[in-house]
Phi, psi and omega in degrees: 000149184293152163202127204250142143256131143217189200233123195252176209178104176273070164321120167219137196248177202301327181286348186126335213257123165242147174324142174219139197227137142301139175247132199230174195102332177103345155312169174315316179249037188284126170132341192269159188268178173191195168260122187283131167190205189205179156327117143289136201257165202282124160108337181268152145275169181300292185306310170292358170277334184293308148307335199255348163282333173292310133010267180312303184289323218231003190046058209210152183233122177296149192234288184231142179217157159220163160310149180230298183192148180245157178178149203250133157228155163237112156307159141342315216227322196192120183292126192242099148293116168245140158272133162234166197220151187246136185240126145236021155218183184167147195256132169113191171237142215254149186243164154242087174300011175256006159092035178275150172261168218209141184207144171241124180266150160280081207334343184266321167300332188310161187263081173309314201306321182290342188269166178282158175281011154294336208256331207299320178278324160320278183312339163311289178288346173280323183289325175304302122046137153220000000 
């Protein structure tokens, strides 16, 4: 079985509200929301893989993150380590550049149902939050 690290980006803005991305291609989960990032590349670190996917997906240069939680799931077809990082800051206003809708969620408003089932225990420890 495949098994991806990847690196994930809780955008939270001044009001409360975090970033959520539509996942397009057409793939198992095209329609679901999620946190944006990628593949960590051989040779990468999480953070740095994390700048260069927020970079890409969101035109955006992250200034500050921290760890928030790491957690593994398993698909069908493939196993995901993912980190996630809570970015609270960042330069530009993020966009979607892969033609992904773009949604500021309120953190008490996430959605499980709408996120990948990767994402569910995150949107869980984000309502804990204060």
């Amino acid at each position: 079985m495949n098994h991806f690290r990847v690196a994930a980006g809780i955008l939270c803005d001044a009001e409360g509200r975090i970033l959520i991305a539509e996942r397009v291609g057409g793939g198992p989960f095209h329609g679901l929301w999620e946190f944006p990032g990628g593949k960590i590349g051989d040779g990468e670190t999480s953070l740095e893989a994390l700048s260069r996917e927020l970079a890409e997906e969101l035109g955006i240069e992250v200034i500050a993150c921290a760890t928030f939680m790491n957690l593994r799931h398993e698909y069908d077809d493939r196993t995901v380590t993912i980190e996630f990082f809570i970015v609270s800051d960042w330069v530009s206003e993020p966009v979607g550049r892969e033609g992904q809708a773009l949604r500021w969620v309120p953190r008490e408003q996430l959605d499980a149902d709408e996120l990948l089932p990767a994402d569910v225990p995150v949107v869980n420890a984000l309502k804990r939050r204060h």
